[in-house]
Amino acid sequence: MATVLMCRRFPRLSRVTAFSTTAERKAERGSSKSKKEKRDKPGAASTGTESVATIQLLKPQDYRVFYNPAAYAKGRAGSQQRVDGDSPQALGEVFTGRGTTQAPQTFPAASSQALPPIRSALPKVKANTLLEQTILATMYKEEAEKKKWGVHDSKEDPRMFQKGRPEYRSLSCDSAEPAQTLPAEEGDSILQSVAGCEGSPGILTDYFHKLSRLPAERRAALVSDPRFSALCHRAVTAIGLFSTPDLIQILKACVPLAMPASHPLLDACEAEFCRRAWDMGLEQLLLVADCWRCLERSVPSYLGILFSYANLHWKDLTLPQFVQLLYIIGEGRRSPADLAQKVESTILKHLDAFTLEELGAICLGLFKSLSGMSEHIMRRIADRVSLQMEDMSTYALVNVLKMLRYTRMDHVPLMRELGKVIPARIPTTNIQGIMHITLTYSSLHFFDEDVLAAVAALLPSKVSYCRSKDAAKFLWSFGCLDYEPPNEEEFYSSLIKQLHTKLHEFSKFPEHLLTALLGLAFVKRFPEELIDFALREEFVQKTRGSKYELNKDLFTLGKSVEIECPTYQGSRLPPQLCQEFTEMASSFAEREIYVRPEIVEATSLLESMLGGPEYVKNHMILPHTRSSDLEVRLATDGHPIPFNFKDPVAAKKLKDMGVSLTDDLISQLLQGRVHSQSPMEVGNEAGIPRQERGDAAGTPCLGGALSAGAKPQAGRWQPQEVRLALQVSNRNHFCYGSKRLLGLHCLKRRQLRLLGYEVVEIPFWEWFPLLKRTRSEKLSYLHYKVFCLALLARA
């Protein structure tokens, strides 16, 4: 008997080990010695005995910066069929209403939407044959996995709140198995009798009701039965003769009969219900709307009538009717603007009477419809949830977290209680729920190692259930918080492998791939083939057709690879495209970043201290990181070197644009919320909820882009010269209530060091209080920062 050995080839992932020292890593992350040794060991790729993608990452050095990618903005609305952003079938949020383009962004950073589109021509890049083959192979593989999806239902029941009160029985359609099933023989008898008699509306209604009680396998065969089609045809012909209760009974019967959303009978029913809506009661209207939801049929005209009716009869709404209405609003992804104020007042009115599941349903309805919620209302809900969290289902709790993320509210008691309750629930929570929990922590910049470690421990065993969106958001969240878990190699290798498996989805949802790759870049991981795929001309062109503005994300990824991965040989962004991105970022920075009071004050004082504007330059050394730097150059003996001669007029203009540091302004700087919101936000999300806007703009580093594949060297400056990059930070650069830098800002500082700069921190907890002190105290502080003997000696 012959033995055949087969060798499977998997996509290669390359890794470049960072040259950061163990001490540096310990200082920045406070991680254990064993963890650091593993991270700093060259070629420490995971090599299991089973067939998996070999991880060889282009791994750079130290720094954390945070910024939320446009990919986390919610999708825009309106598919004809129901597309649920949390269902395993949905690859992205493509419904109308919950659109990313309208959602607030997660961080105050230069939003992608702030920048105009790029129209540069892109060079052709040779396709990666292996990658193409992998995409085709995984498409076939996913077909085979559909049965597996059926076994692992990752979609929670969004209607659990209806089981808390008996009143919901008259407002909702129970799609579960009927209590009493009808024998299959009786069903055949009914269908045979259809051909022999015309039948009155009452008889037709009875037929539908009885057929809906047949066993499940018999009901499944009805749609293709010609006799059943004849019954439906008769119902359509007599549609105007049915009483409203009879017509509702027929529609309810269509749910267990699993009628296709496009069936002619449903077309006729929708038209008839729209005609009768104003003569129906609110209870009937809500019941019909719930039936449409169960049938997964989009009925915007009917919903518009329902919302108008509810608006006129708002005072008559009972508590269950109000919750059911918000559920319908969320599932329809439509938010009537004229109801917003009434919704909030009603929530306040019944706040203590709602069950915890109803609070979850309310939050989910408002989140899905992008209705928003005032901070006052959200804080009241969060107050109650934080006190009763242990009694709340994980599904309802996740829905509250979605709204908390959307409103960008920092509710510390809730987050702390969540850190106690949720780690034990992670193993029994579905993947989409875990993703939303993780995303909430990263969106609110709240670092909790226990929660993140619990997620990381579970994820490798459940990674096959991740959609492309889930994998991307997990990587983004861990990267944003700059956290590498104890099982980092297994964690990252499993998610990167899943990205390869889902590669064919990224052509439709390019934002997810960029989100994932940026999350990886924050923690110094650069999978070569995925990056090559993302920077190809074909993929870059697809980002143009996305509903998200992805230019910033492409720019950050492309330039990060250029600086941190000198051996990378794959696709790159064209220079003309990078130039346009840089110009857009610079334009934004001149309007929004350079004029910030804390930066203007530091610039002015440094000019006075060093001898004039030619000794200081307020610009973006790395435009793709979208935050400003105060560049200063010193000789090794400590004397400042003049260098900013190109635009003295601009320097004077900047100085003249300074904002007066009044007591009110300083109080805002000192006491302002950690997540201050800027004009531009997610696409607005995060998704989502507001995405963090990082500072953006500036001039190209070292007179232009670093040449492809060139290794940056400090020796490019003049001999005996030390270049300082002073970082005037603010709260949004750090995790909530801590001094832990976020991922994007870590990336920036790491890249500055790679380019030969000495990074000098002017952290907000030191600088903002000084803004209220005397000029001499501020000068003394800056003098200490610039002329640091240890820094000069190290340089």
Short mmCIF file of N, CA and C in Angstrom, two decimals, residues 341-453:
data_model
loop_
_atom_site.label_atom_id
_atom_site.label_comp_id
_atom_site.label_asym_id
_atom_site.label_seq_id
_atom_site.Cartn_x
_atom_site.Cartn_y
_atom_site.Cartn_z
N GLN A 341 -37.51 64.02 21.17
CA GLN A 341 -37.74 64.63 22.48
C GLN A 341 -38.78 63.86 23.28
N LYS A 342 -39.81 63.37 22.59
CA LYS A 342 -40.86 62.61 23.28
C LYS A 342 -40.30 61.29 23.82
N VAL A 343 -39.41 60.68 23.06
CA VAL A 343 -38.80 59.42 23.50
C VAL A 343 -38.03 59.63 24.80
N GLU A 344 -37.24 60.68 24.86
CA GLU A 344 -36.44 60.92 26.06
C GLU A 344 -37.31 61.21 27.28
N SER A 345 -38.34 62.01 27.09
CA SER A 345 -39.21 62.32 28.23
C SER A 345 -39.94 61.07 28.71
N THR A 346 -40.30 60.18 27.78
CA THR A 346 -40.99 58.94 28.18
C THR A 346 -40.04 58.00 28.89
N ILE A 347 -38.78 57.94 28.45
CA ILE A 347 -37.79 57.11 29.15
C ILE A 347 -37.64 57.58 30.60
N LEU A 348 -37.55 58.87 30.78
CA LEU A 348 -37.44 59.41 32.15
C LEU A 348 -38.67 59.09 32.97
N LYS A 349 -39.83 59.17 32.33
CA LYS A 349 -41.09 58.93 33.04
C LYS A 349 -41.17 57.50 33.58
N HIS A 350 -40.70 56.53 32.79
CA HIS A 350 -40.84 55.11 33.17
C HIS A 350 -39.52 54.48 33.61
N LEU A 351 -38.48 55.26 33.83
CA LEU A 351 -37.15 54.70 34.02
C LEU A 351 -37.11 53.64 35.12
N ASP A 352 -37.75 53.89 36.23
CA ASP A 352 -37.69 52.94 37.34
C ASP A 352 -38.61 51.74 37.12
N ALA A 353 -39.55 51.87 36.20
CA ALA A 353 -40.51 50.78 35.97
C ALA A 353 -40.04 49.80 34.90
N PHE A 354 -39.10 50.21 34.06
CA PHE A 354 -38.61 49.30 33.02
C PHE A 354 -37.90 48.12 33.65
N THR A 355 -38.08 46.94 33.06
CA THR A 355 -37.23 45.82 33.46
C THR A 355 -35.84 46.04 32.85
N LEU A 356 -34.86 45.30 33.34
CA LEU A 356 -33.51 45.44 32.81
C LEU A 356 -33.46 45.02 31.35
N GLU A 357 -34.25 44.01 30.96
CA GLU A 357 -34.28 43.58 29.56
C GLU A 357 -34.90 44.65 28.69
N GLU A 358 -35.89 45.36 29.21
CA GLU A 358 -36.51 46.45 28.44
C GLU A 358 -35.53 47.60 28.26
N LEU A 359 -34.73 47.89 29.28
CA LEU A 359 -33.71 48.92 29.12
C LEU A 359 -32.73 48.54 28.01
N GLY A 360 -32.36 47.26 27.96
CA GLY A 360 -31.49 46.80 26.88
C GLY A 360 -32.14 46.96 25.52
N ALA A 361 -33.44 46.64 25.42
CA ALA A 361 -34.16 46.78 24.15
C ALA A 361 -34.25 48.24 23.73
N ILE A 362 -34.47 49.12 24.69
CA ILE A 362 -34.54 50.56 24.38
C ILE A 362 -33.20 51.05 23.83
N CYS A 363 -32.12 50.69 24.49
CA CYS A 363 -30.79 51.12 24.05
C CYS A 363 -30.48 50.57 22.66
N LEU A 364 -30.82 49.31 22.43
CA LEU A 364 -30.54 48.72 21.12
C LEU A 364 -31.35 49.39 20.03
N GLY A 365 -32.63 49.70 20.31
CA GLY A 365 -33.46 50.37 19.31
C GLY A 365 -32.91 51.73 18.94
N LEU A 366 -32.49 52.49 19.93
CA LEU A 366 -31.93 53.82 19.66
C LEU A 366 -30.58 53.72 18.98
N PHE A 367 -29.79 52.72 19.35
CA PHE A 367 -28.48 52.54 18.73
C PHE A 367 -28.62 52.17 17.26
N LYS A 368 -29.48 51.21 16.96
CA LYS A 368 -29.62 50.75 15.58
C LYS A 368 -30.19 51.83 14.67
N SER A 369 -31.03 52.68 15.21
CA SER A 369 -31.65 53.72 14.39
C SER A 369 -30.88 55.02 14.42
N LEU A 370 -29.72 55.01 15.09
CA LEU A 370 -28.89 56.22 15.21
C LEU A 370 -29.67 57.39 15.78
N SER A 371 -30.58 57.08 16.71
CA SER A 371 -31.40 58.14 17.29
C SER A 371 -30.61 58.98 18.29
N GLY A 372 -29.60 58.36 18.88
CA GLY A 372 -28.83 59.10 19.87
C GLY A 372 -29.60 59.20 21.18
N MET A 373 -28.94 59.74 22.17
CA MET A 373 -29.54 59.89 23.48
C MET A 373 -28.74 60.95 24.22
N SER A 374 -29.42 61.80 24.95
CA SER A 374 -28.72 62.85 25.68
C SER A 374 -27.87 62.21 26.78
N GLU A 375 -26.83 62.91 27.16
CA GLU A 375 -25.94 62.39 28.20
C GLU A 375 -26.68 62.21 29.51
N HIS A 376 -27.62 63.10 29.79
CA HIS A 376 -28.36 63.00 31.04
C HIS A 376 -29.15 61.70 31.12
N ILE A 377 -29.85 61.35 30.03
CA ILE A 377 -30.65 60.12 30.02
C ILE A 377 -29.73 58.91 30.09
N MET A 378 -28.66 58.93 29.31
CA MET A 378 -27.75 57.79 29.29
C MET A 378 -27.11 57.58 30.66
N ARG A 379 -26.82 58.66 31.32
CA ARG A 379 -26.20 58.54 32.65
C ARG A 379 -27.19 57.95 33.65
N ARG A 380 -28.45 58.32 33.52
CA ARG A 380 -29.46 57.75 34.42
C ARG A 380 -29.61 56.25 34.19
N ILE A 381 -29.61 55.84 32.92
CA ILE A 381 -29.70 54.42 32.61
C ILE A 381 -28.47 53.68 33.13
N ALA A 382 -27.29 54.27 32.90
CA ALA A 382 -26.05 53.65 33.35
C ALA A 382 -26.00 53.55 34.87
N ASP A 383 -26.54 54.55 35.56
CA ASP A 383 -26.58 54.50 37.03
C ASP A 383 -27.36 53.28 37.49
N ARG A 384 -28.51 53.05 36.87
CA ARG A 384 -29.33 51.92 37.29
C ARG A 384 -28.68 50.59 36.93
N VAL A 385 -28.12 50.50 35.73
CA VAL A 385 -27.50 49.25 35.28
C VAL A 385 -26.30 48.90 36.16
N SER A 386 -25.53 49.91 36.53
CA SER A 386 -24.33 49.63 37.35
C SER A 386 -24.69 49.05 38.71
N LEU A 387 -25.91 49.34 39.20
CA LEU A 387 -26.35 48.83 40.50
C LEU A 387 -26.99 47.45 40.40
N GLN A 388 -27.47 47.06 39.20
CA GLN A 388 -28.20 45.79 39.05
C GLN A 388 -27.59 44.90 37.97
N MET A 389 -26.34 45.09 37.64
CA MET A 389 -25.72 44.42 36.51
C MET A 389 -25.75 42.89 36.64
N GLU A 390 -25.59 42.38 37.83
CA GLU A 390 -25.55 40.93 38.01
C GLU A 390 -26.88 40.27 37.67
N ASP A 391 -27.97 41.04 37.73
CA ASP A 391 -29.30 40.50 37.43
C ASP A 391 -29.68 40.68 35.96
N MET A 392 -28.80 41.24 35.18
CA MET A 392 -29.09 41.57 33.78
C MET A 392 -28.50 40.51 32.86
N SER A 393 -29.23 40.15 31.81
CA SER A 393 -28.68 39.21 30.84
C SER A 393 -27.51 39.86 30.10
N THR A 394 -26.60 39.04 29.63
CA THR A 394 -25.44 39.59 28.90
C THR A 394 -25.89 40.30 27.64
N TYR A 395 -26.93 39.77 26.97
CA TYR A 395 -27.41 40.40 25.74
C TYR A 395 -27.90 41.82 26.01
N ALA A 396 -28.74 41.98 27.05
CA ALA A 396 -29.24 43.32 27.38
C ALA A 396 -28.10 44.24 27.80
N LEU A 397 -27.14 43.69 28.54
CA LEU A 397 -26.01 44.49 28.99
C LEU A 397 -25.18 44.99 27.80
N VAL A 398 -24.96 44.11 26.84
CA VAL A 398 -24.20 44.51 25.64
C VAL A 398 -24.93 45.62 24.90
N ASN A 399 -26.26 45.57 24.87
CA ASN A 399 -27.01 46.63 24.19
C ASN A 399 -26.84 47.98 24.88
N VAL A 400 -26.79 47.96 26.20
CA VAL A 400 -26.53 49.21 26.94
C VAL A 400 -25.12 49.72 26.63
N LEU A 401 -24.17 48.80 26.52
CA LEU A 401 -22.79 49.20 26.20
C LEU A 401 -22.71 49.82 24.81
N LYS A 402 -23.49 49.33 23.87
CA LYS A 402 -23.51 49.91 22.53
C LYS A 402 -23.92 51.37 22.59
N MET A 403 -24.94 51.65 23.37
CA MET A 403 -25.42 53.03 23.48
C MET A 403 -24.45 53.90 24.27
N LEU A 404 -23.83 53.30 25.27
CA LEU A 404 -22.81 54.02 26.04
C LEU A 404 -21.67 54.43 25.11
N ARG A 405 -21.30 53.51 24.23
CA ARG A 405 -20.24 53.80 23.26
C ARG A 405 -20.68 54.86 22.28
N TYR A 406 -21.92 54.79 21.85
CA TYR A 406 -22.45 55.74 20.88
C TYR A 406 -22.47 57.16 21.44
N THR A 407 -22.85 57.29 22.70
CA THR A 407 -22.93 58.63 23.31
C THR A 407 -21.59 59.12 23.81
N ARG A 408 -20.53 58.25 23.75
CA ARG A 408 -19.19 58.63 24.17
C ARG A 408 -19.17 59.11 25.60
N MET A 409 -19.86 58.40 26.46
CA MET A 409 -19.97 58.83 27.84
C MET A 409 -19.09 57.96 28.74
N ASP A 410 -18.33 58.62 29.58
CA ASP A 410 -17.44 57.89 30.49
C ASP A 410 -18.15 57.71 31.84
N HIS A 411 -18.74 56.54 32.00
CA HIS A 411 -19.44 56.23 33.25
C HIS A 411 -18.58 55.24 34.02
N VAL A 412 -17.76 55.76 34.90
CA VAL A 412 -16.76 54.94 35.60
C VAL A 412 -17.40 53.86 36.47
N PRO A 413 -18.45 54.13 37.26
CA PRO A 413 -19.03 53.06 38.07
C PRO A 413 -19.50 51.87 37.24
N LEU A 414 -20.12 52.15 36.08
CA LEU A 414 -20.58 51.04 35.23
C LEU A 414 -19.40 50.25 34.70
N MET A 415 -18.37 50.94 34.24
CA MET A 415 -17.22 50.23 33.66
C MET A 415 -16.48 49.42 34.71
N ARG A 416 -16.42 49.92 35.92
CA ARG A 416 -15.75 49.17 36.98
C ARG A 416 -16.56 47.94 37.37
N GLU A 417 -17.87 48.10 37.46
CA GLU A 417 -18.72 46.95 37.77
C GLU A 417 -18.68 45.94 36.63
N LEU A 418 -18.61 46.43 35.42
CA LEU A 418 -18.50 45.55 34.25
C LEU A 418 -17.24 44.70 34.34
N GLY A 419 -16.16 45.32 34.79
CA GLY A 419 -14.90 44.59 34.94
C GLY A 419 -14.97 43.47 35.96
N LYS A 420 -15.91 43.58 36.91
CA LYS A 420 -16.08 42.52 37.91
C LYS A 420 -17.00 41.41 37.39
N VAL A 421 -18.00 41.79 36.61
CA VAL A 421 -19.04 40.85 36.21
C VAL A 421 -18.71 40.11 34.92
N ILE A 422 -18.16 40.83 33.93
CA ILE A 422 -18.11 40.28 32.57
C ILE A 422 -17.04 39.21 32.34
N PRO A 423 -15.86 39.23 32.99
CA PRO A 423 -14.88 38.19 32.68
C PRO A 423 -15.41 36.77 32.85
N ALA A 424 -16.21 36.53 33.88
CA ALA A 424 -16.76 35.19 34.10
C ALA A 424 -17.80 34.82 33.05
N ARG A 425 -18.40 35.82 32.40
CA ARG A 425 -19.43 35.55 31.40
C ARG A 425 -18.86 35.37 29.99
N ILE A 426 -17.62 35.74 29.79
CA ILE A 426 -17.03 35.69 28.45
C ILE A 426 -17.15 34.30 27.82
N PRO A 427 -16.86 33.21 28.53
CA PRO A 427 -16.93 31.89 27.88
C PRO A 427 -18.31 31.51 27.37
N THR A 428 -19.38 32.09 27.93
CA THR A 428 -20.74 31.74 27.50
C THR A 428 -21.37 32.82 26.63
N THR A 429 -20.61 33.81 26.25
CA THR A 429 -21.12 34.89 25.41
C THR A 429 -20.76 34.63 23.95
N ASN A 430 -21.67 34.96 23.03
CA ASN A 430 -21.37 34.71 21.62
C ASN A 430 -20.32 35.71 21.12
N ILE A 431 -19.77 35.40 19.97
CA ILE A 431 -18.65 36.19 19.43
C ILE A 431 -19.03 37.64 19.21
N GLN A 432 -20.23 37.88 18.66
CA GLN A 432 -20.62 39.27 18.40
C GLN A 432 -20.75 40.06 19.71
N GLY A 433 -21.27 39.41 20.74
CA GLY A 433 -21.36 40.09 22.04
C GLY A 433 -20.00 40.40 22.61
N ILE A 434 -19.08 39.44 22.51
CA ILE A 434 -17.72 39.68 23.00
C ILE A 434 -17.07 40.81 22.23
N MET A 435 -17.31 40.84 20.92
CA MET A 435 -16.73 41.92 20.11
C MET A 435 -17.23 43.28 20.58
N HIS A 436 -18.53 43.40 20.84
CA HIS A 436 -19.08 44.69 21.27
C HIS A 436 -18.57 45.08 22.65
N ILE A 437 -18.38 44.11 23.52
CA ILE A 437 -17.81 44.42 24.83
C ILE A 437 -16.39 44.96 24.67
N THR A 438 -15.59 44.27 23.86
CA THR A 438 -14.21 44.69 23.64
C THR A 438 -14.15 46.06 22.99
N LEU A 439 -15.02 46.27 22.01
CA LEU A 439 -15.03 47.55 21.30
C LEU A 439 -15.44 48.69 22.22
N THR A 440 -16.31 48.41 23.17
CA THR A 440 -16.70 49.45 24.13
C THR A 440 -15.50 49.92 24.94
N TYR A 441 -14.69 48.97 25.39
CA TYR A 441 -13.50 49.35 26.16
C TYR A 441 -12.55 50.20 25.31
N SER A 442 -12.32 49.82 24.07
CA SER A 442 -11.37 50.59 23.25
C SER A 442 -11.96 51.93 22.85
N SER A 443 -13.25 51.97 22.53
CA SER A 443 -13.87 53.23 22.12
C SER A 443 -13.88 54.26 23.24
N LEU A 444 -14.07 53.78 24.46
CA LEU A 444 -14.07 54.68 25.61
C LEU A 444 -12.68 54.81 26.23
N HIS A 445 -11.68 54.16 25.59
CA HIS A 445 -10.29 54.22 26.06
C HIS A 445 -10.15 53.73 27.49
N PHE A 446 -10.96 52.75 27.85
CA PHE A 446 -10.96 52.24 29.23
C PHE A 446 -10.20 50.92 29.24
N PHE A 447 -9.07 50.90 29.93
CA PHE A 447 -8.23 49.71 29.93
C PHE A 447 -8.52 48.85 31.15
N ASP A 448 -8.89 47.58 30.90
CA ASP A 448 -9.12 46.63 31.98
C ASP A 448 -8.48 45.32 31.56
N GLU A 449 -7.35 45.01 32.14
CA GLU A 449 -6.58 43.85 31.70
C GLU A 449 -7.32 42.54 31.95
N ASP A 450 -8.10 42.45 33.02
CA ASP A 450 -8.82 41.21 33.30
C ASP A 450 -9.81 40.88 32.19
N VAL A 451 -10.53 41.89 31.72
CA VAL A 451 -11.50 41.67 30.65
C VAL A 451 -10.79 41.29 29.35
N LEU A 452 -9.78 42.05 28.99
CA LEU A 452 -9.07 41.79 27.74
C LEU A 452 -8.38 40.43 27.76
N ALA A 453 -7.81 40.04 28.90
CA ALA A 453 -7.16 38.74 28.99
C ALA A 453 -8.18 37.61 28.86
#
